[in-house]
């Protein structure tokens, strides 16, 4: 099957990346890769929204680690302020790169457009912290938000979990764990999540050489994150391996057509539908993985921000 054509704007982004001549990320050390990703993370983003409330703080993970969180809110804190619904957001980056800082603009935009709080999590990264530490950090943050969020002006009855790429994996797995723990969620918001145990779908073959996300880069990420191949069969890494998805929170998927992860995102949406889980799905044509962080030049990114915000508003009961 021939790969779909890229949009002119997306093609221009890729040509600019090629002209920059940066070394492939998988040829760097993890520390160098984090620095390179951080340096480029917001170059193509929409302008950073000014919000009346942005707070950094830490919570204790299960092992005592001080887990950094950043809370964004479209209204200032104060006496008499109504509690806000909240999205717990988990950044992408192959479990190896990325941080709260690299997804700051995106989280601000979701808070602004959805009229909700967004709580972004600096979960621990591989290879210093291998599977399942990232998942455990994500779950600890989600459980904390339900348990303690009221103290930060959060309405614990209206909480969603979301993320992009590896963060989408963490969000989907956290939603499954929330179902098992009896913890209600309004929505799982999944931008091109990784869902499969093995990278063997048609879209992985079509986009083995990228752009943006290649087979070699995916293998590098997973080689740093996973302890062994047995981890691949664990639904906390591969939500498609969950034996039963019945009763999990409603899901919204935002997918990119020219992305190795496309087919597993579609497959996970189908698995949820088969379990009678409400699913919304939007597919943006002619764009690649990571497109939601290119809103300065790729119009589909701004469309995706607005669509995700609309899904959150509907789930929270705040739709205009």
PDB file of C-alpha atoms in Angstrom:
ATOM      1  CA  UNK A   1       0.000   0.000   0.000  1.00  0.00           C
ATOM      2  CA  UNK A   2       1.335   3.391  -0.998  1.00  0.00           C
ATOM      3  CA  UNK A   3       1.849   5.882   1.814  1.00  0.00           C
ATOM      4  CA  UNK A   4      -0.647   8.791   1.797  1.00  0.00           C
ATOM      5  CA  UNK A   5       0.545  12.185   0.632  1.00  0.00           C
ATOM      6  CA  UNK A   6       1.648  14.769   3.177  1.00  0.00           C
ATOM      7  CA  UNK A   7       0.010  18.192   3.298  1.00  0.00           C
ATOM      8  CA  UNK A   8       2.130  21.039   1.892  1.00  0.00           C
ATOM      9  CA  UNK A   9       2.589  22.505   5.393  1.00  0.00           C
ATOM     10  CA  UNK A  10       3.658  19.151   6.816  1.00  0.00           C
ATOM     11  CA  UNK A  11       6.041  18.603   3.929  1.00  0.00           C
ATOM     12  CA  UNK A  12       7.555  22.032   4.571  1.00  0.00           C
ATOM     13  CA  UNK A  13       8.151  21.164   8.242  1.00  0.00           C
ATOM     14  CA  UNK A  14       9.943  17.979   7.269  1.00  0.00           C
ATOM     15  CA  UNK A  15      12.072  19.785   4.700  1.00  0.00           C
ATOM     16  CA  UNK A  16      13.107  22.270   7.368  1.00  0.00           C
ATOM     17  CA  UNK A  17      14.025  19.446   9.740  1.00  0.00           C
ATOM     18  CA  UNK A  18      16.094  17.800   7.003  1.00  0.00           C
ATOM     19  CA  UNK A  19      17.921  21.065   6.254  1.00  0.00           C
ATOM     20  CA  UNK A  20      18.808  21.460   9.944  1.00  0.00           C
ATOM     21  CA  UNK A  21      20.844  18.256   9.662  1.00  0.00           C
ATOM     22  CA  UNK A  22      20.503  17.101  13.266  1.00  0.00           C
ATOM     23  CA  UNK A  23      21.851  13.671  14.204  1.00  0.00           C
ATOM     24  CA  UNK A  24      19.163  10.974  14.465  1.00  0.00           C
ATOM     25  CA  UNK A  25      17.963  10.804  18.048  1.00  0.00           C
ATOM     26  CA  UNK A  26      18.714   7.098  18.348  1.00  0.00           C
ATOM     27  CA  UNK A  27      22.416   7.858  17.773  1.00  0.00           C
ATOM     28  CA  UNK A  28      22.529  10.078  20.875  1.00  0.00           C
ATOM     29  CA  UNK A  29      22.736   9.244  24.539  1.00  0.00           C
ATOM     30  CA  UNK A  30      19.411   9.543  26.398  1.00  0.00           C
ATOM     31  CA  UNK A  31      20.667  12.726  28.065  1.00  0.00           C
ATOM     32  CA  UNK A  32      21.668  14.248  24.710  1.00  0.00           C
ATOM     33  CA  UNK A  33      18.327  13.202  23.213  1.00  0.00           C
ATOM     34  CA  UNK A  34      16.432  14.917  26.037  1.00  0.00           C
ATOM     35  CA  UNK A  35      18.397  18.105  25.504  1.00  0.00           C
ATOM     36  CA  UNK A  36      17.807  18.021  21.744  1.00  0.00           C
ATOM     37  CA  UNK A  37      14.088  17.378  22.160  1.00  0.00           C
ATOM     38  CA  UNK A  38      13.747  20.121  24.767  1.00  0.00           C
ATOM     39  CA  UNK A  39      15.561  22.613  22.526  1.00  0.00           C
ATOM     40  CA  UNK A  40      13.177  21.956  19.641  1.00  0.00           C
ATOM     41  CA  UNK A  41      10.003  21.139  21.554  1.00  0.00           C
ATOM     42  CA  UNK A  42       8.179  24.465  21.222  1.00  0.00           C
ATOM     43  CA  UNK A  43       9.725  25.897  18.060  1.00  0.00           C
ATOM     44  CA  UNK A  44       6.621  25.055  16.001  1.00  0.00           C
ATOM     45  CA  UNK A  45       4.027  25.499  18.751  1.00  0.00           C
ATOM     46  CA  UNK A  46       1.230  28.038  18.807  1.00  0.00           C
ATOM     47  CA  UNK A  47       2.033  31.128  20.921  1.00  0.00           C
ATOM     48  CA  UNK A  48       2.174  30.289  24.610  1.00  0.00           C
ATOM     49  CA  UNK A  49      -1.090  31.290  26.292  1.00  0.00           C
ATOM     50  CA  UNK A  50      -0.901  33.406  29.414  1.00  0.00           C
ATOM     51  CA  UNK A  51      -3.021  31.840  32.161  1.00  0.00           C
ATOM     52  CA  UNK A  52      -3.994  33.348  35.493  1.00  0.00           C
ATOM     53  CA  UNK A  53      -2.889  30.278  37.401  1.00  0.00           C
ATOM     54  CA  UNK A  54       0.183  28.081  36.828  1.00  0.00           C
ATOM     55  CA  UNK A  55       1.557  26.245  39.857  1.00  0.00           C
ATOM     56  CA  UNK A  56       4.452  23.805  40.305  1.00  0.00           C
ATOM     57  CA  UNK A  57       4.456  21.376  43.226  1.00  0.00           C
ATOM     58  CA  UNK A  58       5.377  17.786  44.076  1.00  0.00           C
ATOM     59  CA  UNK A  59       3.528  14.812  45.468  1.00  0.00           C
ATOM     60  CA  UNK A  60       4.892  11.606  46.958  1.00  0.00           C
ATOM     61  CA  UNK A  61       4.956   8.581  44.656  1.00  0.00           C
ATOM     62  CA  UNK A  62       4.540   5.128  46.174  1.00  0.00           C
ATOM     63  CA  UNK A  63       8.282   4.784  46.804  1.00  0.00           C
ATOM     64  CA  UNK A  64       8.611   8.251  48.323  1.00  0.00           C
ATOM     65  CA  UNK A  65       9.937   9.892  45.159  1.00  0.00           C
ATOM     66  CA  UNK A  66       8.950  13.570  44.915  1.00  0.00           C
ATOM     67  CA  UNK A  67       6.920  13.543  41.687  1.00  0.00           C
ATOM     68  CA  UNK A  68       6.742  17.002  40.030  1.00  0.00           C
ATOM     69  CA  UNK A  69       3.375  18.251  38.785  1.00  0.00           C
ATOM     70  CA  UNK A  70       2.361  21.487  37.093  1.00  0.00           C
ATOM     71  CA  UNK A  71      -1.221  22.725  37.377  1.00  0.00           C
ATOM     72  CA  UNK A  72      -2.680  25.057  34.740  1.00  0.00           C
ATOM     73  CA  UNK A  73      -6.023  26.767  35.238  1.00  0.00           C
ATOM     74  CA  UNK A  74      -7.932  29.317  33.142  1.00  0.00           C
ATOM     75  CA  UNK A  75      -9.176  31.093  36.289  1.00  0.00           C
ATOM     76  CA  UNK A  76      -7.328  32.359  39.334  1.00  0.00           C
ATOM     77  CA  UNK A  77      -7.529  30.533  42.646  1.00  0.00           C
ATOM     78  CA  UNK A  78      -9.437  32.238  45.414  1.00  0.00           C
ATOM     79  CA  UNK A  79     -12.155  31.972  47.957  1.00  0.00           C
ATOM     80  CA  UNK A  80     -15.484  31.218  46.389  1.00  0.00           C
ATOM     81  CA  UNK A  81     -14.009  29.958  43.112  1.00  0.00           C
ATOM     82  CA  UNK A  82     -15.945  26.963  41.816  1.00  0.00           C
ATOM     83  CA  UNK A  83     -13.984  23.701  41.661  1.00  0.00           C
ATOM     84  CA  UNK A  84     -12.722  22.967  38.163  1.00  0.00           C
ATOM     85  CA  UNK A  85     -12.843  19.727  36.231  1.00  0.00           C
ATOM     86  CA  UNK A  86      -9.326  18.522  35.483  1.00  0.00           C
ATOM     87  CA  UNK A  87      -7.330  16.660  32.865  1.00  0.00           C
ATOM     88  CA  UNK A  88      -4.295  14.740  34.125  1.00  0.00           C
ATOM     89  CA  UNK A  89      -1.853  15.032  31.209  1.00  0.00           C
ATOM     90  CA  UNK A  90       1.032  12.662  30.440  1.00  0.00           C
ATOM     91  CA  UNK A  91       3.593  13.875  27.916  1.00  0.00           C
ATOM     92  CA  UNK A  92       4.958  11.858  25.022  1.00  0.00           C
ATOM     93  CA  UNK A  93       8.565  10.953  24.262  1.00  0.00           C
ATOM     94  CA  UNK A  94       8.956   7.187  24.092  1.00  0.00           C
ATOM     95  CA  UNK A  95       9.175   6.925  27.901  1.00  0.00           C
ATOM     96  CA  UNK A  96      12.724   8.311  27.495  1.00  0.00           C
ATOM     97  CA  UNK A  97      12.515  12.002  26.561  1.00  0.00           C
ATOM     98  CA  UNK A  98      10.024  14.798  27.176  1.00  0.00           C
ATOM     99  CA  UNK A  99       8.987  16.632  30.317  1.00  0.00           C
ATOM    100  CA  UNK A 100       6.396  18.992  31.703  1.00  0.00           C
ATOM    101  CA  UNK A 101       8.401  21.825  30.118  1.00  0.00           C
ATOM    102  CA  UNK A 102       8.320  20.332  26.597  1.00  0.00           C
ATOM    103  CA  UNK A 103       4.515  20.142  26.683  1.00  0.00           C
ATOM    104  CA  UNK A 104       3.890  23.413  28.496  1.00  0.00           C
ATOM    105  CA  UNK A 105       2.317  25.237  25.549  1.00  0.00           C
ATOM    106  CA  UNK A 106       0.082  22.290  24.664  1.00  0.00           C
ATOM    107  CA  UNK A 107      -1.203  21.971  28.237  1.00  0.00           C
ATOM    108  CA  UNK A 108      -1.855  25.704  28.422  1.00  0.00           C
ATOM    109  CA  UNK A 109      -3.821  25.518  25.188  1.00  0.00           C
ATOM    110  CA  UNK A 110      -5.957  22.611  26.398  1.00  0.00           C
ATOM    111  CA  UNK A 111      -6.693  24.425  29.671  1.00  0.00           C
ATOM    112  CA  UNK A 112      -7.603  27.609  27.797  1.00  0.00           C
ATOM    113  CA  UNK A 113      -9.817  25.981  25.190  1.00  0.00           C
ATOM    114  CA  UNK A 114     -11.494  23.404  27.428  1.00  0.00           C
ATOM    115  CA  UNK A 115     -12.021  25.736  30.382  1.00  0.00           C
ATOM    116  CA  UNK A 116     -10.617  23.124  32.744  1.00  0.00           C
ATOM    117  CA  UNK A 117      -7.567  22.605  34.897  1.00  0.00           C
ATOM    118  CA  UNK A 118      -4.734  20.578  33.403  1.00  0.00           C
ATOM    119  CA  UNK A 119      -2.282  18.787  35.686  1.00  0.00           C
ATOM    120  CA  UNK A 120       0.889  17.736  33.847  1.00  0.00           C
ATOM    121  CA  UNK A 121       3.101  15.004  35.283  1.00  0.00           C
ATOM    122  CA  UNK A 122       6.919  14.781  35.159  1.00  0.00           C
ATOM    123  CA  UNK A 123       6.961  10.996  35.440  1.00  0.00           C
ATOM    124  CA  UNK A 124      10.322   9.273  35.657  1.00  0.00           C
ATOM    125  CA  UNK A 125      12.092   8.350  32.418  1.00  0.00           C
ATOM    126  CA  UNK A 126      14.051   5.405  31.034  1.00  0.00           C
ATOM    127  CA  UNK A 127      16.687   4.058  31.083  1.00  0.00           C
ATOM    128  CA  UNK A 128      17.211   5.267  34.645  1.00  0.00           C
ATOM    129  CA  UNK A 129      13.694   4.057  35.444  1.00  0.00           C
ATOM    130  CA  UNK A 130      12.443   1.152  33.384  1.00  0.00           C
ATOM    131  CA  UNK A 131       8.944  -0.317  33.026  1.00  0.00           C
ATOM    132  CA  UNK A 132       6.645  -0.088  34.943  1.00  0.00           C
ATOM    133  CA  UNK A 133       7.910   3.006  36.792  1.00  0.00           C
ATOM    134  CA  UNK A 134       6.399   5.494  34.307  1.00  0.00           C
ATOM    135  CA  UNK A 135       3.036   3.756  34.581  1.00  0.00           C
ATOM    136  CA  UNK A 136       3.229   3.653  38.363  1.00  0.00           C
ATOM    137  CA  UNK A 137       4.021   7.378  38.490  1.00  0.00           C
ATOM    138  CA  UNK A 138       1.083   8.123  36.176  1.00  0.00           C
ATOM    139  CA  UNK A 139      -1.280   6.047  38.280  1.00  0.00           C
ATOM    140  CA  UNK A 140      -0.017   7.535  41.540  1.00  0.00           C
ATOM    141  CA  UNK A 141      -0.664  11.029  40.154  1.00  0.00           C
ATOM    142  CA  UNK A 142      -4.154  10.093  38.985  1.00  0.00           C
ATOM    143  CA  UNK A 143      -5.038   8.500  42.328  1.00  0.00           C
ATOM    144  CA  UNK A 144      -3.660  11.582  44.117  1.00  0.00           C
ATOM    145  CA  UNK A 145      -5.773  13.892  41.954  1.00  0.00           C
ATOM    146  CA  UNK A 146      -8.929  12.037  42.969  1.00  0.00           C
ATOM    147  CA  UNK A 147      -7.922  11.859  46.601  1.00  0.00           C
ATOM    148  CA  UNK A 148      -6.354  15.294  47.142  1.00  0.00           C
ATOM    149  CA  UNK A 149      -7.340  17.417  44.162  1.00  0.00           C
ATOM    150  CA  UNK A 150     -10.079  19.260  46.041  1.00  0.00           C
ATOM    151  CA  UNK A 151      -7.347  20.995  48.026  1.00  0.00           C
ATOM    152  CA  UNK A 152      -6.139  22.510  44.746  1.00  0.00           C
ATOM    153  CA  UNK A 153      -9.547  23.596  43.530  1.00  0.00           C
ATOM    154  CA  UNK A 154     -10.262  20.424  41.525  1.00  0.00           C
ATOM    155  CA  UNK A 155     -13.677  18.782  41.232  1.00  0.00           C
ATOM    156  CA  UNK A 156     -12.829  15.126  41.925  1.00  0.00           C
ATOM    157  CA  UNK A 157     -16.111  14.043  40.308  1.00  0.00           C
ATOM    158  CA  UNK A 158     -14.947  15.353  36.903  1.00  0.00           C
ATOM    159  CA  UNK A 159     -11.478  14.066  36.085  1.00  0.00           C
ATOM    160  CA  UNK A 160     -10.060  12.910  32.764  1.00  0.00           C
ATOM    161  CA  UNK A 161      -6.714  11.396  31.871  1.00  0.00           C
ATOM    162  CA  UNK A 162      -4.881  12.044  28.623  1.00  0.00           C
ATOM    163  CA  UNK A 163      -1.595  12.098  26.792  1.00  0.00           C
ATOM    164  CA  UNK A 164       0.203  11.891  23.468  1.00  0.00           C
ATOM    165  CA  UNK A 165       2.209   8.964  22.067  1.00  0.00           C
ATOM    166  CA  UNK A 166       3.866   7.181  25.026  1.00  0.00           C
ATOM    167  CA  UNK A 167       1.839   9.501  27.241  1.00  0.00           C
ATOM    168  CA  UNK A 168      -1.253   8.189  25.467  1.00  0.00           C
ATOM    169  CA  UNK A 169      -0.141   4.674  26.371  1.00  0.00           C
ATOM    170  CA  UNK A 170       0.177   5.729  30.007  1.00  0.00           C
ATOM    171  CA  UNK A 171      -3.220   7.425  29.897  1.00  0.00           C
ATOM    172  CA  UNK A 172      -4.962   4.393  28.383  1.00  0.00           C
ATOM    173  CA  UNK A 173      -3.364   2.033  30.894  1.00  0.00           C
ATOM    174  CA  UNK A 174      -4.212   4.388  33.767  1.00  0.00           C
ATOM    175  CA  UNK A 175      -7.835   4.417  32.617  1.00  0.00           C
ATOM    176  CA  UNK A 176      -7.856   0.621  32.729  1.00  0.00           C
ATOM    177  CA  UNK A 177      -6.386   0.660  36.233  1.00  0.00           C
ATOM    178  CA  UNK A 178      -8.931   3.286  37.296  1.00  0.00           C
ATOM    179  CA  UNK A 179     -11.710   0.954  36.101  1.00  0.00           C
ATOM    180  CA  UNK A 180     -10.238  -1.871  38.181  1.00  0.00           C
ATOM    181  CA  UNK A 181      -9.911   0.393  41.233  1.00  0.00           C
ATOM    182  CA  UNK A 182     -13.461   1.717  40.940  1.00  0.00           C
ATOM    183  CA  UNK A 183     -12.195   5.238  40.336  1.00  0.00           C
ATOM    184  CA  UNK A 184     -14.541   7.093  37.949  1.00  0.00           C
ATOM    185  CA  UNK A 185     -13.170   9.008  34.977  1.00  0.00           C
ATOM    186  CA  UNK A 186     -15.035  11.310  32.631  1.00  0.00           C
ATOM    187  CA  UNK A 187     -12.783  10.625  29.628  1.00  0.00           C
ATOM    188  CA  UNK A 188      -9.513   9.210  28.354  1.00  0.00           C
ATOM    189  CA  UNK A 189      -8.037  11.639  25.800  1.00  0.00           C
ATOM    190  CA  UNK A 190      -5.581   9.817  23.547  1.00  0.00           C
ATOM    191  CA  UNK A 191      -3.420  11.521  20.939  1.00  0.00           C
ATOM    192  CA  UNK A 192      -1.839   8.823  18.711  1.00  0.00           C
ATOM    193  CA  UNK A 193      -1.287   6.393  21.623  1.00  0.00           C
ATOM    194  CA  UNK A 194       1.028   3.405  21.459  1.00  0.00           C
ATOM    195  CA  UNK A 195      -1.177   0.386  22.118  1.00  0.00           C
ATOM    196  CA  UNK A 196       0.478  -2.695  20.622  1.00  0.00           C
ATOM    197  CA  UNK A 197       2.931  -5.207  22.019  1.00  0.00           C
ATOM    198  CA  UNK A 198       4.857  -5.516  18.759  1.00  0.00           C
ATOM    199  CA  UNK A 199       5.408  -2.999  16.003  1.00  0.00           C
ATOM    200  CA  UNK A 200       4.142  -5.189  13.174  1.00  0.00           C
ATOM    201  CA  UNK A 201       1.102  -3.416  11.731  1.00  0.00           C
ATOM    202  CA  UNK A 202       0.664  -2.075   8.227  1.00  0.00           C
ATOM    203  CA  UNK A 203       1.273   1.505   9.328  1.00  0.00           C
ATOM    204  CA  UNK A 204       4.498   0.469  11.064  1.00  0.00           C
ATOM    205  CA  UNK A 205       5.653  -1.062   7.791  1.00  0.00           C
ATOM    206  CA  UNK A 206       4.568   1.931   5.684  1.00  0.00           C
ATOM    207  CA  UNK A 207       6.364   4.401   7.932  1.00  0.00           C
ATOM    208  CA  UNK A 208       9.334   2.293   8.988  1.00  0.00           C
ATOM    209  CA  UNK A 209      11.628   5.086   7.801  1.00  0.00           C
ATOM    210  CA  UNK A 210       9.578   7.838   9.429  1.00  0.00           C
ATOM    211  CA  UNK A 211       9.121  10.737   9.023  1.00  0.00           C
ATOM    212  CA  UNK A 212       9.481  11.972  12.630  1.00  0.00           C
ATOM    213  CA  UNK A 213       9.074   8.507  14.180  1.00  0.00           C
ATOM    214  CA  UNK A 214      10.985   5.628  12.573  1.00  0.00           C
ATOM    215  CA  UNK A 215      11.293   1.930  13.304  1.00  0.00           C
ATOM    216  CA  UNK A 216      14.852   2.481  14.561  1.00  0.00           C
ATOM    217  CA  UNK A 217      13.792   5.250  16.934  1.00  0.00           C
ATOM    218  CA  UNK A 218      10.891   3.215  18.315  1.00  0.00           C
ATOM    219  CA  UNK A 219      13.227   0.261  18.878  1.00  0.00           C
ATOM    220  CA  UNK A 220      15.683   2.545  20.660  1.00  0.00           C
ATOM    221  CA  UNK A 221      12.990   3.931  22.951  1.00  0.00           C
ATOM    222  CA  UNK A 222      11.608   0.521  23.834  1.00  0.00           C
ATOM    223  CA  UNK A 223      15.045  -1.003  24.279  1.00  0.00           C
ATOM    224  CA  UNK A 224      15.717   1.613  26.955  1.00  0.00           C
ATOM    225  CA  UNK A 225      12.308   1.317  28.626  1.00  0.00           C
ATOM    226  CA  UNK A 226      11.476  -2.391  28.705  1.00  0.00           C
ATOM    227  CA  UNK A 227      13.268  -4.859  30.945  1.00  0.00           C
ATOM    228  CA  UNK A 228      12.718  -7.788  28.559  1.00  0.00           C
ATOM    229  CA  UNK A 229      10.292  -8.971  25.886  1.00  0.00           C
ATOM    230  CA  UNK A 230       7.885 -10.307  28.520  1.00  0.00           C
ATOM    231  CA  UNK A 231       7.051  -6.692  29.385  1.00  0.00           C
ATOM    232  CA  UNK A 232       5.612  -6.255  25.895  1.00  0.00           C
ATOM    233  CA  UNK A 233       2.713  -8.552  26.759  1.00  0.00           C
ATOM    234  CA  UNK A 234       1.738  -6.506  29.820  1.00  0.00           C
ATOM    235  CA  UNK A 235      -1.335  -4.331  29.194  1.00  0.00           C
ATOM    236  CA  UNK A 236       0.331  -1.492  31.129  1.00  0.00           C
ATOM    237  CA  UNK A 237       2.700  -1.246  28.133  1.00  0.00           C
ATOM    238  CA  UNK A 238       0.358  -2.564  25.434  1.00  0.00           C
ATOM    239  CA  UNK A 239      -3.293  -1.780  26.238  1.00  0.00           C
ATOM    240  CA  UNK A 240      -4.361  -4.004  23.331  1.00  0.00           C
ATOM    241  CA  UNK A 241      -3.280  -6.923  25.509  1.00  0.00           C
ATOM    242  CA  UNK A 242      -5.890  -6.182  28.195  1.00  0.00           C
ATOM    243  CA  UNK A 243      -8.134  -9.243  28.574  1.00  0.00           C
ATOM    244  CA  UNK A 244     -11.293  -7.190  29.126  1.00  0.00           C
ATOM    245  CA  UNK A 245     -11.974  -3.506  28.441  1.00  0.00           C
ATOM    246  CA  UNK A 246     -15.597  -3.467  29.564  1.00  0.00           C
ATOM    247  CA  UNK A 247     -16.455  -0.595  31.868  1.00  0.00           C
ATOM    248  CA  UNK A 248     -13.422   1.563  31.109  1.00  0.00           C
ATOM    249  CA  UNK A 249     -13.948   5.326  30.718  1.00  0.00           C
ATOM    250  CA  UNK A 250     -15.207   6.760  27.425  1.00  0.00           C
ATOM    251  CA  UNK A 251     -12.384   7.508  25.002  1.00  0.00           C
ATOM    252  CA  UNK A 252     -11.512  10.178  22.459  1.00  0.00           C
ATOM    253  CA  UNK A 253      -8.763   9.472  19.920  1.00  0.00           C
ATOM    254  CA  UNK A 254      -6.876  12.046  17.873  1.00  0.00           C
ATOM    255  CA  UNK A 255      -4.795  10.223  15.244  1.00  0.00           C
ATOM    256  CA  UNK A 256      -2.379  11.181  12.467  1.00  0.00           C
ATOM    257  CA  UNK A 257      -2.633   9.484   9.073  1.00  0.00           C
ATOM    258  CA  UNK A 258       1.108   9.352   8.312  1.00  0.00           C
ATOM    259  CA  UNK A 259       2.147   7.760  11.585  1.00  0.00           C
ATOM    260  CA  UNK A 260       3.514   4.309  12.460  1.00  0.00           C
ATOM    261  CA  UNK A 261       1.121   4.242  15.436  1.00  0.00           C
ATOM    262  CA  UNK A 262      -2.022   4.792  13.362  1.00  0.00           C
ATOM    263  CA  UNK A 263      -3.145   1.175  13.039  1.00  0.00           C
ATOM    264  CA  UNK A 264      -2.717   0.299  16.714  1.00  0.00           C
ATOM    265  CA  UNK A 265      -4.687   3.392  17.687  1.00  0.00           C
ATOM    266  CA  UNK A 266      -7.486   2.304  15.355  1.00  0.00           C
ATOM    267  CA  UNK A 267      -7.291  -1.236  16.741  1.00  0.00           C
ATOM    268  CA  UNK A 268      -7.574  -0.031  20.336  1.00  0.00           C
ATOM    269  CA  UNK A 269     -10.560   2.133  19.433  1.00  0.00           C
ATOM    270  CA  UNK A 270     -12.180  -0.962  17.893  1.00  0.00           C
ATOM    271  CA  UNK A 271     -11.415  -3.029  20.999  1.00  0.00           C
ATOM    272  CA  UNK A 272     -13.102  -0.420  23.201  1.00  0.00           C
ATOM    273  CA  UNK A 273     -16.135  -0.206  20.923  1.00  0.00           C
ATOM    274  CA  UNK A 274     -16.465  -3.996  21.031  1.00  0.00           C
ATOM    275  CA  UNK A 275     -16.579  -3.701  24.832  1.00  0.00           C
ATOM    276  CA  UNK A 276     -19.432  -1.138  24.540  1.00  0.00           C
ATOM    277  CA  UNK A 277     -17.192   1.761  25.565  1.00  0.00           C
ATOM    278  CA  UNK A 278     -18.232   5.085  23.972  1.00  0.00           C
ATOM    279  CA  UNK A 279     -15.513   6.162  21.524  1.00  0.00           C
ATOM    280  CA  UNK A 280     -14.941   9.356  19.584  1.00  0.00           C
ATOM    281  CA  UNK A 281     -12.211   9.346  16.949  1.00  0.00           C
ATOM    282  CA  UNK A 282     -10.812  11.966  14.619  1.00  0.00           C
ATOM    283  CA  UNK A 283      -8.149  11.272  12.012  1.00  0.00           C
ATOM    284  CA  UNK A 284      -6.130  14.120  10.531  1.00  0.00           C
ATOM    285  CA  UNK A 285      -5.019  13.403   6.973  1.00  0.00           C
ATOM    286  CA  UNK A 286      -1.585  14.142   5.572  1.00  0.00           C
ATOM    287  CA  UNK A 287       0.144  14.797   8.911  1.00  0.00           C
ATOM    288  CA  UNK A 288       2.687  12.877  10.947  1.00  0.00           C
ATOM    289  CA  UNK A 289       3.297  11.814  14.495  1.00  0.00           C
ATOM    290  CA  UNK A 290       3.899  14.825  16.783  1.00  0.00           C
ATOM    291  CA  UNK A 291       1.746  17.109  14.614  1.00  0.00           C
ATOM    292  CA  UNK A 292      -0.221  18.470  17.590  1.00  0.00           C
ATOM    293  CA  UNK A 293       2.935  20.344  18.640  1.00  0.00           C
ATOM    294  CA  UNK A 294       3.287  22.107  15.279  1.00  0.00           C
ATOM    295  CA  UNK A 295       0.368  24.529  15.460  1.00  0.00           C
ATOM    296  CA  UNK A 296       2.392  27.543  14.338  1.00  0.00           C
ATOM    297  CA  UNK A 297       2.616  26.105  10.811  1.00  0.00           C
ATOM    298  CA  UNK A 298       0.375  23.008  10.599  1.00  0.00           C
ATOM    299  CA  UNK A 299      -3.331  23.972  10.697  1.00  0.00           C
ATOM    300  CA  UNK A 300      -4.407  20.465  11.678  1.00  0.00           C
ATOM    301  CA  UNK A 301      -2.682  20.927  15.040  1.00  0.00           C
ATOM    302  CA  UNK A 302      -4.981  23.808  15.958  1.00  0.00           C
ATOM    303  CA  UNK A 303      -7.939  21.788  14.729  1.00  0.00           C
ATOM    304  CA  UNK A 304      -6.872  18.919  16.984  1.00  0.00           C
ATOM    305  CA  UNK A 305      -6.527  21.218  19.996  1.00  0.00           C
ATOM    306  CA  UNK A 306     -10.065  22.506  19.437  1.00  0.00           C
ATOM    307  CA  UNK A 307     -11.500  19.017  18.906  1.00  0.00           C
ATOM    308  CA  UNK A 308      -9.837  17.673  22.051  1.00  0.00           C
ATOM    309  CA  UNK A 309     -11.118  20.639  24.045  1.00  0.00           C
ATOM    310  CA  UNK A 310     -14.633  20.052  22.731  1.00  0.00           C
ATOM    311  CA  UNK A 311     -14.432  16.396  23.787  1.00  0.00           C
ATOM    312  CA  UNK A 312     -13.328  17.457  27.269  1.00  0.00           C
ATOM    313  CA  UNK A 313     -16.112  20.023  27.579  1.00  0.00           C
ATOM    314  CA  UNK A 314     -18.685  17.435  26.543  1.00  0.00           C
ATOM    315  CA  UNK A 315     -17.307  14.875  28.992  1.00  0.00           C
ATOM    316  CA  UNK A 316     -17.225  17.403  31.834  1.00  0.00           C
ATOM    317  CA  UNK A 317     -20.693  18.725  31.071  1.00  0.00           C
ATOM    318  CA  UNK A 318     -19.397  22.221  30.338  1.00  0.00           C
ATOM    319  CA  UNK A 319     -20.038  22.315  26.589  1.00  0.00           C
ATOM    320  CA  UNK A 320     -21.527  25.670  25.482  1.00  0.00           C
TER     321      UNK A 320
END
